[in-house]
mmCIF file of C-alpha atoms and ligand atoms in Angstrom:
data_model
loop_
_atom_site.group_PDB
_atom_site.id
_atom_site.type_symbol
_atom_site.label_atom_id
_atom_site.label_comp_id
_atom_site.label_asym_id
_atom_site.label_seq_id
_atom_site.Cartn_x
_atom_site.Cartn_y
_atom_site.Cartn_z
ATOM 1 C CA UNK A 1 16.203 28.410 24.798
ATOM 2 C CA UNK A 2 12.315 29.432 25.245
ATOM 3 C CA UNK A 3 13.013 31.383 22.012
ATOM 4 C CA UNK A 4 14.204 28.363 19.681
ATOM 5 C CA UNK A 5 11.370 26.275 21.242
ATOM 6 C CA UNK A 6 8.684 28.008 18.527
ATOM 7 C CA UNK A 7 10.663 27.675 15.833
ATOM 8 C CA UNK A 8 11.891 24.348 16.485
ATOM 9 C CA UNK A 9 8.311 23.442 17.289
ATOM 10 C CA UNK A 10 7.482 24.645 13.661
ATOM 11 C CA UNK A 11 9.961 22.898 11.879
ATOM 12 C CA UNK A 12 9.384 19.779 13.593
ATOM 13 C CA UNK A 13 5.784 20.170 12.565
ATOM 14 C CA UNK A 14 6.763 20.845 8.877
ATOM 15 C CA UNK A 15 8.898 17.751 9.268
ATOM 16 C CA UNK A 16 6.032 15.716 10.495
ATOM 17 C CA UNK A 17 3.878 17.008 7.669
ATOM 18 C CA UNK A 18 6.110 16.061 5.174
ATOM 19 C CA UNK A 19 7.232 12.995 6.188
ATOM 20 C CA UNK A 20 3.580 11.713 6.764
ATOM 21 C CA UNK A 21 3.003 10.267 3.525
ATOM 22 C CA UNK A 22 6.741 8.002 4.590
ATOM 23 C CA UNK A 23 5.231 7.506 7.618
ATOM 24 C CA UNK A 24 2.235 6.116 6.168
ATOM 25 C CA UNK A 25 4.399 4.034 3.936
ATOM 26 C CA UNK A 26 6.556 2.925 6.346
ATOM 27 C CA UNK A 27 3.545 1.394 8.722
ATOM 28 C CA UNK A 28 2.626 -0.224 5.946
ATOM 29 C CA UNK A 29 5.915 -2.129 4.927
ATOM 30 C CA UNK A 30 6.384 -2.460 8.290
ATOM 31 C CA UNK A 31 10.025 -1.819 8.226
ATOM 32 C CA UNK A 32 12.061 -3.326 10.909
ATOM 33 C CA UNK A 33 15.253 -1.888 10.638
ATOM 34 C CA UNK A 34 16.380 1.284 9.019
ATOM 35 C CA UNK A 35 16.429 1.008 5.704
ATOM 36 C CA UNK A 36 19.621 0.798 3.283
ATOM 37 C CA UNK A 37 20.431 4.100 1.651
ATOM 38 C CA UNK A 38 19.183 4.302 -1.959
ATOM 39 C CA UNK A 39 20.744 6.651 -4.515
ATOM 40 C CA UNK A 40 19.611 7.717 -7.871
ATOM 41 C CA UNK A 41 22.022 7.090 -10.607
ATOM 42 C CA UNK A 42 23.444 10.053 -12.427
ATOM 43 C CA UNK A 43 21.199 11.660 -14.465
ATOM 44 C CA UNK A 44 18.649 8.982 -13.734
ATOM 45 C CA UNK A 45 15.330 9.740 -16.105
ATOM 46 C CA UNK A 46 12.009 9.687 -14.672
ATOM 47 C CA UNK A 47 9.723 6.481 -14.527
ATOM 48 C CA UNK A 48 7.083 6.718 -17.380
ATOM 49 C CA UNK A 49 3.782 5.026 -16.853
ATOM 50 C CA UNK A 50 2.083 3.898 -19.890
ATOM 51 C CA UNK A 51 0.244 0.777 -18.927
ATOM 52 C CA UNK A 52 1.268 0.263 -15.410
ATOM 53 C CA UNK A 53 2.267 -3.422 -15.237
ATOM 54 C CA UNK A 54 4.580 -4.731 -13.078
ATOM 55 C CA UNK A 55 6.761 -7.482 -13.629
ATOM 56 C CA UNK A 56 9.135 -9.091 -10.787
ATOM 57 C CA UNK A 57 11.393 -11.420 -12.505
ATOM 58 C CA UNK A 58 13.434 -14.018 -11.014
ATOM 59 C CA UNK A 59 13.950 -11.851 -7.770
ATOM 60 C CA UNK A 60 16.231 -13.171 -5.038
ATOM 61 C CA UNK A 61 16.212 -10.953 -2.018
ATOM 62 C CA UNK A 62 18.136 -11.236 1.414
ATOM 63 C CA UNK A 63 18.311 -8.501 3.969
ATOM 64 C CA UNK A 64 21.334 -10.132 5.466
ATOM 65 C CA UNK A 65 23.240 -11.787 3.189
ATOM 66 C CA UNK A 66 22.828 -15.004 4.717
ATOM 67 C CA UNK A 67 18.969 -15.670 5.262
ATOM 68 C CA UNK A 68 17.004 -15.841 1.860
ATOM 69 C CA UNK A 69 13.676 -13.388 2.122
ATOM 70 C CA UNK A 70 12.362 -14.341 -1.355
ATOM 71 C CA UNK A 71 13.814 -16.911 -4.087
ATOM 72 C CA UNK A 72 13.433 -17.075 -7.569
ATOM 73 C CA UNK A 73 10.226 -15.009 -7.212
ATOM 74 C CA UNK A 74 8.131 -14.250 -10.828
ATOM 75 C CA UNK A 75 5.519 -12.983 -11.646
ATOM 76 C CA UNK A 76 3.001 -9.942 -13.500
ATOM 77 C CA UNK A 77 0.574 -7.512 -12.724
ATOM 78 C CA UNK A 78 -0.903 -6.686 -16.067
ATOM 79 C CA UNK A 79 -2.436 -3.573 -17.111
ATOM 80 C CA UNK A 80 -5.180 -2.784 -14.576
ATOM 81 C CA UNK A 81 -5.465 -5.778 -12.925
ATOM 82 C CA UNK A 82 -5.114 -6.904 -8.902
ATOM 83 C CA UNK A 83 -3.024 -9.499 -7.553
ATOM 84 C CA UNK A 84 -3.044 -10.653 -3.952
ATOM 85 C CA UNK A 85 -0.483 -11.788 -2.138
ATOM 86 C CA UNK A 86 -1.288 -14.935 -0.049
ATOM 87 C CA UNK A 87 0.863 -16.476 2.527
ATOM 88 C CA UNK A 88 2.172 -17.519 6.074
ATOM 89 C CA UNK A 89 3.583 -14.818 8.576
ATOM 90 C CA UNK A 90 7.221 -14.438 7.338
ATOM 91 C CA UNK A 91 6.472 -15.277 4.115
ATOM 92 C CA UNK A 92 7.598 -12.218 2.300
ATOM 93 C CA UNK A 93 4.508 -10.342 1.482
ATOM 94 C CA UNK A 94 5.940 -7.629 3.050
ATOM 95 C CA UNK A 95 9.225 -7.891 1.266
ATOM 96 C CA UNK A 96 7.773 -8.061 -2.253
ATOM 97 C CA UNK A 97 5.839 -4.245 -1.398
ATOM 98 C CA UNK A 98 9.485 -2.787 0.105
ATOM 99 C CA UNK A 99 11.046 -4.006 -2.909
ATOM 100 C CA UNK A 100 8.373 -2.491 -5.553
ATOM 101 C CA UNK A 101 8.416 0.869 -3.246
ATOM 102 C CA UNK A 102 12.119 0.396 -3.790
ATOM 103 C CA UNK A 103 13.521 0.578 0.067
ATOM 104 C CA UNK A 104 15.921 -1.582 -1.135
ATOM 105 C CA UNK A 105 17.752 -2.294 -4.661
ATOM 106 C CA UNK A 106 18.250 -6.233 -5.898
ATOM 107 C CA UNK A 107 21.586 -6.665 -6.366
ATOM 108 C CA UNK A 108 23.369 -7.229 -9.901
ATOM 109 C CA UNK A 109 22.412 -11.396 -10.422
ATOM 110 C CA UNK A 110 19.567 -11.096 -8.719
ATOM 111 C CA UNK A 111 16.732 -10.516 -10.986
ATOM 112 C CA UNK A 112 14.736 -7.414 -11.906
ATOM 113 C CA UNK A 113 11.923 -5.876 -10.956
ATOM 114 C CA UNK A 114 9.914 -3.428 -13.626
ATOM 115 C CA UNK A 115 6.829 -1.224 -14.192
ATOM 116 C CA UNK A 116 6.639 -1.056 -18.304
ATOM 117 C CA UNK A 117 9.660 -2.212 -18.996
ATOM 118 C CA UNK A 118 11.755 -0.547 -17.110
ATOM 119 C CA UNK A 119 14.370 -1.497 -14.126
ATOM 120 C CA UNK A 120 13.507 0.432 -10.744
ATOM 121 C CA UNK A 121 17.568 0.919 -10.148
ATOM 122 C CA UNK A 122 17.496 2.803 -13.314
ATOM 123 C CA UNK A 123 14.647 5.616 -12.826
ATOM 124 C CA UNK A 124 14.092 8.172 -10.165
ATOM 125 C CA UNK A 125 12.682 7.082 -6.607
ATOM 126 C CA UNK A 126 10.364 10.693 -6.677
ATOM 127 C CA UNK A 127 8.773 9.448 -9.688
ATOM 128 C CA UNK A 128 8.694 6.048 -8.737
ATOM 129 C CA UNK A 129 6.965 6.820 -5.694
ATOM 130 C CA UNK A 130 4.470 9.229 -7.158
ATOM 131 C CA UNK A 131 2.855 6.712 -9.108
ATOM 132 C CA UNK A 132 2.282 4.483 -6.599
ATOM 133 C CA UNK A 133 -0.526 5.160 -3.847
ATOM 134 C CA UNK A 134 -0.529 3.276 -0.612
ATOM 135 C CA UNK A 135 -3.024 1.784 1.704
ATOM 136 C CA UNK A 136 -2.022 0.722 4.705
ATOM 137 C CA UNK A 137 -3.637 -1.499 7.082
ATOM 138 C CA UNK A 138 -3.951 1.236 10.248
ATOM 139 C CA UNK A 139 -3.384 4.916 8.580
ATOM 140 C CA UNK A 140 -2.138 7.333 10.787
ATOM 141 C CA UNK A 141 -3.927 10.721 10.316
ATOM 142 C CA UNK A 142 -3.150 14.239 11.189
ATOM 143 C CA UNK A 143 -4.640 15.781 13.984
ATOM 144 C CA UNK A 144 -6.184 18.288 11.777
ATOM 145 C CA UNK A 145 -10.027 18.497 9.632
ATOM 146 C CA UNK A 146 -11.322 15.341 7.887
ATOM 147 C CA UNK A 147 -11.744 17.492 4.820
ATOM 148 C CA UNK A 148 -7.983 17.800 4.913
ATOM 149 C CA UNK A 149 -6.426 14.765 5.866
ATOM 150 C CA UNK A 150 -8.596 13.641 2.680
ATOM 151 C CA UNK A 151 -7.246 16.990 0.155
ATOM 152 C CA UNK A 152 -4.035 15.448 1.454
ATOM 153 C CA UNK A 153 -4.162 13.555 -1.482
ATOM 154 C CA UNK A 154 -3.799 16.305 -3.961
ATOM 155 C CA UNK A 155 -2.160 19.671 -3.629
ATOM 156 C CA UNK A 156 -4.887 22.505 -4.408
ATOM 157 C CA UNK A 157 -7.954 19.758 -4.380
ATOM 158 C CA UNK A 158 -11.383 21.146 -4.347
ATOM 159 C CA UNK A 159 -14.336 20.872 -2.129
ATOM 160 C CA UNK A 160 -16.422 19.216 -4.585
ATOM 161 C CA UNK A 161 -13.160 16.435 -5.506
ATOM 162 C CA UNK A 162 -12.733 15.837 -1.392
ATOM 163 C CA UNK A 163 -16.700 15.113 -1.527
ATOM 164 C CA UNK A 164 -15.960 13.089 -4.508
ATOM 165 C CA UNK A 165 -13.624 10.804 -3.969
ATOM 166 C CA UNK A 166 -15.365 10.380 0.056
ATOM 167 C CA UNK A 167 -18.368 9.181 -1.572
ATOM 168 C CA UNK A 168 -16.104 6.760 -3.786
ATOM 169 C CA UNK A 169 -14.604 5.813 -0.298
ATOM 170 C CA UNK A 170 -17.992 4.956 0.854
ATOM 171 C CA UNK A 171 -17.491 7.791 3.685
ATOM 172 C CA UNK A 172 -19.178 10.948 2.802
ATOM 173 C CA UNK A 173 -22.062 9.724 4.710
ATOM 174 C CA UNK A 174 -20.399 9.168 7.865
ATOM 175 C CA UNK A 175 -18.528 12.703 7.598
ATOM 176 C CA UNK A 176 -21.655 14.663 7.197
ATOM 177 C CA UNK A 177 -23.034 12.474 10.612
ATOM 178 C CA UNK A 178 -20.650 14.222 12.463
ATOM 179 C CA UNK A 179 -21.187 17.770 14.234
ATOM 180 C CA UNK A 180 -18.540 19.774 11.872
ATOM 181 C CA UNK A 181 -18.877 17.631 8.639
ATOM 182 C CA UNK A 182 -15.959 18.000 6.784
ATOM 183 C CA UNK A 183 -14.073 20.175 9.367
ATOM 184 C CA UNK A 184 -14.300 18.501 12.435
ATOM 185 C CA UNK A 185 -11.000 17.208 13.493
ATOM 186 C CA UNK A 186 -9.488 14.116 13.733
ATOM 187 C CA UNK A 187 -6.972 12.644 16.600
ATOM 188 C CA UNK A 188 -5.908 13.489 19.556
ATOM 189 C CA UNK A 189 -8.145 16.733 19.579
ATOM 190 C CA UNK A 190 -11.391 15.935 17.654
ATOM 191 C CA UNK A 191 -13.249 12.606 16.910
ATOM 192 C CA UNK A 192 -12.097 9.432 17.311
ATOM 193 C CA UNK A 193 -12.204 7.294 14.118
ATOM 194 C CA UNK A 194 -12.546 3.581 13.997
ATOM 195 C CA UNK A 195 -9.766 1.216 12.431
ATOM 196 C CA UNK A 196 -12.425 0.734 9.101
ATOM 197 C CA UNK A 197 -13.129 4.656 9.240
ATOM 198 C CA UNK A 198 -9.490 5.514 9.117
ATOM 199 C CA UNK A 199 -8.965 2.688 6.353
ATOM 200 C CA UNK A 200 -11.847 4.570 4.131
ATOM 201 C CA UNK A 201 -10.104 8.194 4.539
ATOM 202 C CA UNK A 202 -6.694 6.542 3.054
ATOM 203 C CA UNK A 203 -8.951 5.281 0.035
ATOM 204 C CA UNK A 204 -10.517 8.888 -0.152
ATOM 205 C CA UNK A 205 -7.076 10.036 -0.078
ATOM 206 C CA UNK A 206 -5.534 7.526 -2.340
ATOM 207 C CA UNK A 207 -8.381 8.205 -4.937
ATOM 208 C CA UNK A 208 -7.910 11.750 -4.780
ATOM 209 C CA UNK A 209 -3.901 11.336 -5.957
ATOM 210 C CA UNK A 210 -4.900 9.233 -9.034
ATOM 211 C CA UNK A 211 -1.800 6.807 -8.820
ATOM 212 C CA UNK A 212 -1.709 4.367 -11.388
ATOM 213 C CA UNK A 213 0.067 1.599 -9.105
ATOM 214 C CA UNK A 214 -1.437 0.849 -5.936
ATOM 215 C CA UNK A 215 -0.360 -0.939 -3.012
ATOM 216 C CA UNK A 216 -2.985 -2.426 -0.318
ATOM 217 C CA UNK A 217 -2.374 -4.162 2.835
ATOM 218 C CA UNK A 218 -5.644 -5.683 3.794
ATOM 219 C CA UNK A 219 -6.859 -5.544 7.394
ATOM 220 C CA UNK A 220 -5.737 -7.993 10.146
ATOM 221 C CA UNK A 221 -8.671 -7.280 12.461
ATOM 222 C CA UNK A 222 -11.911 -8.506 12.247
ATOM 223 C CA UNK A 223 -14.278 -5.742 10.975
ATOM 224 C CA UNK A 224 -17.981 -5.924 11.299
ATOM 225 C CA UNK A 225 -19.741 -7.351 8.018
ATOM 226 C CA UNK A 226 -21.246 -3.684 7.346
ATOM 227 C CA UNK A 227 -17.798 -2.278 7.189
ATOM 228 C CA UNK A 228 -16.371 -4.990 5.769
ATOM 229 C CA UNK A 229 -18.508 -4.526 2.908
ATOM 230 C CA UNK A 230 -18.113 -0.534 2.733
ATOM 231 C CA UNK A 231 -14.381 -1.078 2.517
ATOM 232 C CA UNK A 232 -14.588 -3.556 -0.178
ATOM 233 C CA UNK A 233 -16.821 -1.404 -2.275
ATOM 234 C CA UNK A 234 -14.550 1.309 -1.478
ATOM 235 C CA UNK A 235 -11.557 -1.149 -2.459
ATOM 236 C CA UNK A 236 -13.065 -1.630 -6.006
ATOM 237 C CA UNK A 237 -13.822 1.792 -6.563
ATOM 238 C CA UNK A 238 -9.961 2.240 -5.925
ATOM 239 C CA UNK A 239 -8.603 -0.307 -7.932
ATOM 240 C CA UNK A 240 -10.689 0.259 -11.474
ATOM 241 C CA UNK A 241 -8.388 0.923 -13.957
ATOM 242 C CA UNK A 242 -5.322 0.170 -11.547
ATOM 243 C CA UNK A 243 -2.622 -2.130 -11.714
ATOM 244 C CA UNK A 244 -2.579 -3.341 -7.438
ATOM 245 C CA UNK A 245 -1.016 -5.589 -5.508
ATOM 246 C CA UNK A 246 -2.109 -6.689 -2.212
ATOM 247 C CA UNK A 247 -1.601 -8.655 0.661
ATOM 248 C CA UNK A 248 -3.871 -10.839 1.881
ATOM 249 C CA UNK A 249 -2.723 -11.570 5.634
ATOM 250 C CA UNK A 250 -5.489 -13.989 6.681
ATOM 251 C CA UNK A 251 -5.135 -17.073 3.566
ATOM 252 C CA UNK A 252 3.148 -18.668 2.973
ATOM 253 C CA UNK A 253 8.781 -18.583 2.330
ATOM 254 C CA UNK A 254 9.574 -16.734 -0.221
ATOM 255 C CA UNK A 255 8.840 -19.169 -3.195
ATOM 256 C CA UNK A 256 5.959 -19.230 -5.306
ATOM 257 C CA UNK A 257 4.737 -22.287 -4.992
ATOM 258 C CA UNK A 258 1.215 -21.315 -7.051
ATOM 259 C CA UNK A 259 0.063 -18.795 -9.557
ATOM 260 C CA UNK A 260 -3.364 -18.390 -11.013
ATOM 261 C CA UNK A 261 -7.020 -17.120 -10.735
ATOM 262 C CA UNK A 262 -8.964 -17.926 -7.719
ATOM 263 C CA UNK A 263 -10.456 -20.580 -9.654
ATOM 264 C CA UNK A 264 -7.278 -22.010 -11.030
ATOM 265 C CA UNK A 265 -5.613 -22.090 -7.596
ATOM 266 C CA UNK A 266 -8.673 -23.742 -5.992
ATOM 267 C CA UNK A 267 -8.638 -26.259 -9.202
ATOM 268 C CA UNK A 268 -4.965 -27.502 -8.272
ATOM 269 C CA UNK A 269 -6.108 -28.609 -5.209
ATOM 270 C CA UNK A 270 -2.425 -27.569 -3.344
ATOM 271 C CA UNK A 271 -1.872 -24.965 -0.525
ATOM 272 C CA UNK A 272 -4.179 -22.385 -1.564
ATOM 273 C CA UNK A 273 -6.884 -24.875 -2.198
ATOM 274 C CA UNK A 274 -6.328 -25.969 1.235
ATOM 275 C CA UNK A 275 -5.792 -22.646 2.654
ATOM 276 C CA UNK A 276 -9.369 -21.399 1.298
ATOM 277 C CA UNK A 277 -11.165 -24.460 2.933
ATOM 278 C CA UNK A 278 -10.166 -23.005 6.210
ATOM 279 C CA UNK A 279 -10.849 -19.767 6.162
ATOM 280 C CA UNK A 280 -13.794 -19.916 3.497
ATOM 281 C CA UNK A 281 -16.328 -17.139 3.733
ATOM 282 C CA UNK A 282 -18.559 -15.197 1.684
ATOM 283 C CA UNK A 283 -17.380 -11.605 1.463
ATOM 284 C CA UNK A 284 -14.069 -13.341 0.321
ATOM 285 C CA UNK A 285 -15.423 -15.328 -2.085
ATOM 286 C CA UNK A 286 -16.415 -11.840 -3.697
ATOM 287 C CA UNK A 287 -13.326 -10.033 -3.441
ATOM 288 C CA UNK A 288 -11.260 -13.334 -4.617
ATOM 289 C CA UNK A 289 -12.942 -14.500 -7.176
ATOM 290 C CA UNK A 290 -12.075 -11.714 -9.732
ATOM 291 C CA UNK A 291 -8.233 -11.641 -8.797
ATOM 292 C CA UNK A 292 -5.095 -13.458 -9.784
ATOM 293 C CA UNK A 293 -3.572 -14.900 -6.217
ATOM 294 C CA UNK A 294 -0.354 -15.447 -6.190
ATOM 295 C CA UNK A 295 0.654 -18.367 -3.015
ATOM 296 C CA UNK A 296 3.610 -18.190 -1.299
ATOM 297 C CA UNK A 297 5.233 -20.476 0.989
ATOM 298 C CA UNK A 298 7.926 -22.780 2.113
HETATM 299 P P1 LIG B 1 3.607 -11.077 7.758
HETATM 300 O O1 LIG B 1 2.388 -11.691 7.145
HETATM 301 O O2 LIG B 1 3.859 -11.596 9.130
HETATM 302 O O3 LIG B 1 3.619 -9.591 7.695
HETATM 303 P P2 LIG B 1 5.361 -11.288 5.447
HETATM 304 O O4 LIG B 1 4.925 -12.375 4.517
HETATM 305 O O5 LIG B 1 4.991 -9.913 5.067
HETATM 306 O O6 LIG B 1 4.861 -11.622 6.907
HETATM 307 P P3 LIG B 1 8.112 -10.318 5.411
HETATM 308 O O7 LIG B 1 7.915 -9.226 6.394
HETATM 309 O O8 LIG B 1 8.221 -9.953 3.982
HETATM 310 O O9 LIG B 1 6.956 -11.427 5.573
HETATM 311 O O10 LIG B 1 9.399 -11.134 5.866
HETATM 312 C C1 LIG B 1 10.081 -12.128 5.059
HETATM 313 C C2 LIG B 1 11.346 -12.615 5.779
HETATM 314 O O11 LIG B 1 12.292 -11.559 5.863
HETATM 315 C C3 LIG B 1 11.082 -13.069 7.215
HETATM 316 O O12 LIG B 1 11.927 -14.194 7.463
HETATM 317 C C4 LIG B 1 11.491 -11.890 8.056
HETATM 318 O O13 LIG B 1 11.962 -12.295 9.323
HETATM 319 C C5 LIG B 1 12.626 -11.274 7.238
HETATM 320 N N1 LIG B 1 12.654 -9.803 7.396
HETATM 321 C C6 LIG B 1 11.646 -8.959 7.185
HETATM 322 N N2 LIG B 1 12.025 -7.686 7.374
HETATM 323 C C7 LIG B 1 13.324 -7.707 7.707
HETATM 324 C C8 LIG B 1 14.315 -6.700 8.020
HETATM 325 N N3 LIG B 1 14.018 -5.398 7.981
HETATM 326 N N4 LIG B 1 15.574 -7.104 8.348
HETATM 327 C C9 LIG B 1 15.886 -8.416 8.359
HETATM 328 N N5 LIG B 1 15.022 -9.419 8.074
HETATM 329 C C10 LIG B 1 13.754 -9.075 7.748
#
């Protein structure tokens, strides 16, 4: 038995490695429950990105078959542009990421979803999944260099494209504070990393894989206004020339009951209008204010 234990060790380490980008993925989306088994049709062609917009249209979802999840849900992500997201615990936030990551397909009747024009059941999920990047709200990283959980990103990256994209992620600075720059380690063995730290090496990561669909899940916590302000200058470096769609946890079941611009929403004077009042603060006013928000609620 002593002599499987290293190569079992090894595999389960390989297994680890490659599974970290699902695991990643998975934190994000939160999934509750194993998800349903999803098969490529025959011969299924790749997805081709030309533009990058995303359209769900009329999408019913229910992971039961009995309780609805989302109903009658449109809407677009044009070329480049970010939506957010907004709505009550439960809402379906969640639900509308799983769906574009494609954990689960819609079923025949119940709507399509499509990036340029074409149906996520009918494309591969490897090349559906390579075009979109995820940020999750707590990323887990590997015990292993800084420099690498960041190359992660890219097989074969360089030096001078890790440095890169850290200084896009507004955390070169902080890596070169440290005693081993770029090679100390991270986790259980090395440095400790705060929540906004981590958050910054995804984005490093996530710029360094060049996806031209991204998928954010803003943080929960409260963050100190110096972070929060390195993260959202790290946000907009990511999402230039991006189609994204977020979720905004702090500002709705399964209906959109409001689409527009920040401006539009707060014009209408319904939920999102009401929403903002409450939680109204500056750094949010900058984020917001150049997005389309889409509402959601009950
Ligand atoms: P939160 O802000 O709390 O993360 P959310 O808006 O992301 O909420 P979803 O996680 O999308 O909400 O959940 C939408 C609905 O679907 C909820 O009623 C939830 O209980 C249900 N749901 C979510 N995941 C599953 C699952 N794996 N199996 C069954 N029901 C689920």
């Amino acid at each position: 038995l002593a002599q499987l234990y290293g190569p079992l060790n090894m595999l389960g380490y390989l297994y680890r490695t490659i599974n970290q980008s699902l695991v990643d993925t998975e934190r994000l989306l939160k999934l509750l429950s194993e998800p349903t088994e999803i098969n490529d049709r025959p011969n299924a062609p790749d997805l081709i990105v030309e533009n990058g917009e995303i359209e769900f249209d009329n999408v019913n979802f229910s992971y039961d078959g009995r309780t609805t999840a989302l109903e009658s849900v449109s809407f677009k992500v044009p070329k480049g542009s970010s939506v957010a997201l907004v709505g009550e615990s439960g809402a379906g936030k969640s639900t509308i990421l799983r769906l574009l990551y494609r954990f689960y397909d819609l079923k025949e009747g119940d709507g399509r979803i499509l990036i340029d024009g074409q149906d996520l059941r009918d494309v591969t999920q490897d090349s559906l999944r390579k075009a979109i990047g995820v940020v999750p709200q707590d990323p887990v990283l590997f015990n292993a260099s800084i420099g690498y959980n960041i190359a992660y990103g890219k097989f074969g990256a360089t030096q001078e494209e890790i440095v890169a994209a850290a200084k896009a992620a507004q955390i070169h600075d902080r890596i070169l504070s440290f005693p081993d720059g770029y090679d100390t380690k991270v986790g259980e063995r090395g440095i400790r990393l705060s929540g906004g730290e981590k958050q910054r090496v995804a984005i490093a990561r996530t710029l360094l894989k060049d996806p031209p669909i991204l998928l954010l899940d803003e943080a929960t916590s409260a963050l100190d206004t110096s972070t929060e302000k390195d993260i959202q200058k790290a946000l907009q470096n990511l999402v230039q020339g991006r189609s994204s769609l977020s979720i905004a946890h702090r500002l709705s079941d399964g209906r959109i009951v409001e689409q527009g611009t920040h401006s539009e929403l707060l014009a209408l004077g319904g939920n999102f209008a009401t929403m903002w009042a409450d939680q109204v603060s500056s750094t949010d006013e900058a984020v917001s204010a150049h997005r389309k928000s889409a509402v959601l609620t009950g």
